[in-house]
Short mmCIF file of C-alpha atoms in Angstrom, two decimals:
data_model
loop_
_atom_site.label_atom_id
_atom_site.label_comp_id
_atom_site.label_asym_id
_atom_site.label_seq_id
_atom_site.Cartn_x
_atom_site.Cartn_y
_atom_site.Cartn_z
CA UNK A 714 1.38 -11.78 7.38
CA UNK A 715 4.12 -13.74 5.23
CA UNK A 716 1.37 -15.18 3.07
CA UNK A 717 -0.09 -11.76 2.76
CA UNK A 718 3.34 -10.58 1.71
CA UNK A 719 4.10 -13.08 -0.53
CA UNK A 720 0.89 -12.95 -2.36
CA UNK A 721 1.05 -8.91 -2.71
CA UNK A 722 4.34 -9.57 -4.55
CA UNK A 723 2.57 -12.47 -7.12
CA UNK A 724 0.16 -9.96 -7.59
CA UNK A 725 2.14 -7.10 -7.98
CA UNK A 726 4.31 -8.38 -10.36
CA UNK A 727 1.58 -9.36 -12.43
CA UNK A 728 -0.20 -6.37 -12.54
CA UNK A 729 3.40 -4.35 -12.90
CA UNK A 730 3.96 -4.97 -16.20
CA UNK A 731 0.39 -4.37 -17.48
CA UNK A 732 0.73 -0.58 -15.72
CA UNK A 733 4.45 -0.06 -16.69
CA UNK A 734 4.07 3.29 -18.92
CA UNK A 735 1.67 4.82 -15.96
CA UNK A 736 4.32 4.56 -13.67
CA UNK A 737 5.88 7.86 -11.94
CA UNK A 738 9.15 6.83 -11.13
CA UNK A 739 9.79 10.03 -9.63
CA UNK A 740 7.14 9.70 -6.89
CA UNK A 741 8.44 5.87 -6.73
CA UNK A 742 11.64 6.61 -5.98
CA UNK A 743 10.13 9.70 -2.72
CA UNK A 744 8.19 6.58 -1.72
CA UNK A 745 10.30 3.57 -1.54
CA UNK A 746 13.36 4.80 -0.10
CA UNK A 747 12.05 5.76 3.21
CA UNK A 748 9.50 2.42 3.08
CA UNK A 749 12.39 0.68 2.66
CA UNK A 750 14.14 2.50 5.34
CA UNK A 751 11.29 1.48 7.34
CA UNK A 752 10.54 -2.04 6.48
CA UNK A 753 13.84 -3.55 7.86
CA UNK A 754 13.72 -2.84 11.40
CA UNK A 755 9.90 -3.41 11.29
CA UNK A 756 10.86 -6.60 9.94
CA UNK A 757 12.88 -7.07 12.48
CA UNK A 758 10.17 -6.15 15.42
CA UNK A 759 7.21 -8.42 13.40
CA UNK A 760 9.85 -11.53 14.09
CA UNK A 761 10.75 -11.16 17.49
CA UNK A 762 7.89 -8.99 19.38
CA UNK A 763 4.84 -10.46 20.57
CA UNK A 764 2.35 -10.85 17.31
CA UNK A 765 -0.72 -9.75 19.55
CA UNK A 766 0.05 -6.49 20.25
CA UNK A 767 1.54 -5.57 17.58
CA UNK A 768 -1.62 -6.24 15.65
CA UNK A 769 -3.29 -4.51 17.85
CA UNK A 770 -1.03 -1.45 17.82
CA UNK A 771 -1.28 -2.13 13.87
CA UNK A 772 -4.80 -2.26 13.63
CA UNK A 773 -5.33 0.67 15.33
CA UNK A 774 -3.30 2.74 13.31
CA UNK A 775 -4.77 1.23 10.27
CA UNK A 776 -8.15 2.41 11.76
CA UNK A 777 -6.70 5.52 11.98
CA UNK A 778 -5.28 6.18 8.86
CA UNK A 779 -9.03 5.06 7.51
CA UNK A 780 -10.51 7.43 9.04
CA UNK A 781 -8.29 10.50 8.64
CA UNK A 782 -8.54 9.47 4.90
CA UNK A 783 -12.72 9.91 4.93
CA UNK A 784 -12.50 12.51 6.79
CA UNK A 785 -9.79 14.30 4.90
CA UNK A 786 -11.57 13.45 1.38
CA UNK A 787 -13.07 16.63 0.62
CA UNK A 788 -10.51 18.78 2.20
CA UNK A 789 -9.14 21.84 0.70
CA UNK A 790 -5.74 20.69 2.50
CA UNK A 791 -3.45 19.59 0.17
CA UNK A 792 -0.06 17.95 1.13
CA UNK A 793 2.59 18.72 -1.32
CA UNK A 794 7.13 18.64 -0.69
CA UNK A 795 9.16 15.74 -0.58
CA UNK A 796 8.36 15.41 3.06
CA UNK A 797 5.09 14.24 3.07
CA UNK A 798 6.22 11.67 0.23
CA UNK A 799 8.99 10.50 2.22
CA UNK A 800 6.60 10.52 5.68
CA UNK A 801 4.12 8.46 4.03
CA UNK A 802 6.85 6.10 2.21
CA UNK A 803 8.04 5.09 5.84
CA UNK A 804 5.06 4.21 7.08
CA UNK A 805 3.16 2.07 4.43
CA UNK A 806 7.00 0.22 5.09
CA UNK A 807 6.71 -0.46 8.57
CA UNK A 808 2.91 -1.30 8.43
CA UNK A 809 3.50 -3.32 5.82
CA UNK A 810 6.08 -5.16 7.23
CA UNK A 811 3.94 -5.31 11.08
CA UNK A 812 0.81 -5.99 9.66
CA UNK A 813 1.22 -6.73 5.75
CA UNK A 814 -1.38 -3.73 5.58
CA UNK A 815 0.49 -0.69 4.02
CA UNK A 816 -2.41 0.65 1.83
CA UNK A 817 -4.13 3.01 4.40
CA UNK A 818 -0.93 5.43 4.77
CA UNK A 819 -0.90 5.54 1.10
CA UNK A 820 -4.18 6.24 0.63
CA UNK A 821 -4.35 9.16 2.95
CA UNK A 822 -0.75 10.63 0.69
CA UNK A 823 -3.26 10.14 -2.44
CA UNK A 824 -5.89 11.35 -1.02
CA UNK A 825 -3.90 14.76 0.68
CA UNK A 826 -1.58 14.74 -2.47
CA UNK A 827 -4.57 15.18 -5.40
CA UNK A 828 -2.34 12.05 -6.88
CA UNK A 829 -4.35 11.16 -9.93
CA UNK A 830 -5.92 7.71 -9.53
CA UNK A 831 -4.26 5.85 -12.67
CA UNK A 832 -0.99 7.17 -11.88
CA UNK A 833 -1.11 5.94 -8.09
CA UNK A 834 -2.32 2.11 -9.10
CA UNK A 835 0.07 2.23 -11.44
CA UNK A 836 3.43 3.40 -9.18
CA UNK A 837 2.11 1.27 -6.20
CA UNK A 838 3.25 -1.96 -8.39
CA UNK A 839 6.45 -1.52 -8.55
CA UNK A 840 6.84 0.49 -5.35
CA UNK A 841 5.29 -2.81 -3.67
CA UNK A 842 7.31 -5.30 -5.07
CA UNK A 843 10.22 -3.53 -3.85
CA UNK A 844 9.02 -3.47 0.24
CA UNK A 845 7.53 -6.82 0.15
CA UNK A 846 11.21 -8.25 -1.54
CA UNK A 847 12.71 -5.91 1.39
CA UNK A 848 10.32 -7.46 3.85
CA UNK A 849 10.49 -10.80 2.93
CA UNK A 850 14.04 -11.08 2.16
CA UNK A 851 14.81 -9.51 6.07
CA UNK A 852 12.30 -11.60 8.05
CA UNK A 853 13.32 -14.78 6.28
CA UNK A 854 16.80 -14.27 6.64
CA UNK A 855 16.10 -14.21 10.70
CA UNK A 856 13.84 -17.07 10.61
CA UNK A 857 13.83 -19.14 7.51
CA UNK A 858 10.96 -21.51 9.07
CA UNK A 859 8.48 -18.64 8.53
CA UNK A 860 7.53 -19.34 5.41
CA UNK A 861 3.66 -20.92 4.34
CA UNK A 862 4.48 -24.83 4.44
CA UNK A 863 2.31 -25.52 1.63
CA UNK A 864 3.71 -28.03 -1.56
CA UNK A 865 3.76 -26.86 -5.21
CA UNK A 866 0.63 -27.65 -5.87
CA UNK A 867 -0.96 -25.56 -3.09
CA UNK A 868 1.49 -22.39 -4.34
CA UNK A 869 0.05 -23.28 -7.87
CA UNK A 870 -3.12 -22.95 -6.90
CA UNK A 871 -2.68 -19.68 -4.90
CA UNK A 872 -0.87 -18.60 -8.36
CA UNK A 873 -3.59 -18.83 -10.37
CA UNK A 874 -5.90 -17.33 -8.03
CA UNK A 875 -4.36 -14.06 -7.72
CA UNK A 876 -3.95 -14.31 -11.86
CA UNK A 877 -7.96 -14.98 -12.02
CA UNK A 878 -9.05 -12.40 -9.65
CA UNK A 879 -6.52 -10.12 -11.73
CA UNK A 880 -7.79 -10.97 -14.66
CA UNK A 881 -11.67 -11.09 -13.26
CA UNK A 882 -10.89 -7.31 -11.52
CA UNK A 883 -9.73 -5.65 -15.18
CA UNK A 884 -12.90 -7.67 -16.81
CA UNK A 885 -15.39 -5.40 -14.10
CA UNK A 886 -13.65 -2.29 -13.76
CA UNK A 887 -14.96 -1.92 -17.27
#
């Protein structure tokens, strides 16, 4: 989950600056807060709880959040008020934290929220940098040892990876 973490934030930064003028900062700001809010205790329970159930718990929420979002996409329901922002900011936090798997309680907001396409991709960027430094910062300040063992050279690689697949991704979305 660390390496997950760690590779969403390469990633993110990357791809952050390219989106920068698409960003709402508004919605940001309803989102992160409460993710935040929730990242740091689910930091906290991802460190010292037992990792297989709480990826299964995970999972199955993940599962569940999938499916509410197909079966929600052609809904006339339409969630709207700072509440549902804030709901949905909390939980992409703790799953994220858990599970490194935030994106299916953000897609169902999106989805509920008629939040145009460009402008979500483009707010998720900075909105994930700030959990995964959040997430990162609290579960390596309980147990420094957590981190991916690899040498330069391996982080290098993984580096340019994410930067190819970035750079690949924008190349076929056209």
């Amino acid at each position: 989950v660390l390496m997950v973490n760690v590779c969403g934030l390469v990633s993110s930064v990357l791809v952050m600056f390219r989106v920068w003028r698409d960003v709402d900062w508004h919605m940001y700001r309803w989102l992160a807060v409460p993710a935040v809010l929730g990242s740091v205790p689910a930091s906290f329970a991802a460190v010292y709880l037992p990792a297989a159930p709480l990826a299964v718990t995970v999972g199955a929420v993940v599962l569940a959040a999938l499916t509410v979002s197909l079966l929600l996409q052609r809904t006339s329901l339409v969630a709207t008020g700072n509440a549902a922002k804030a709901a949905a900011g909390f939980a992409w936090g703790v799953t994220n934290a858990v599970a490194g798997v935030g994106g299916p309680a953000g897609s169902v907001y999106a989805l509920l929220s008629r939040w145009p396409q460009r402008r979500f991709a483009a707010t998720l960027q900075p909105f994930f940098v700030t959990i995964v430094v959040v997430t990162l910062t609290a579960k390596l300040a309980q147990d420094p040892g957590r981190m991916p063992p690899f040498g330069a050279p391996a982080w290098l690689l993984v580096a340019a990876m994410i930067a190819l697949g970035i750079y690949a991704g924008e190349k076929l979305q056209r």
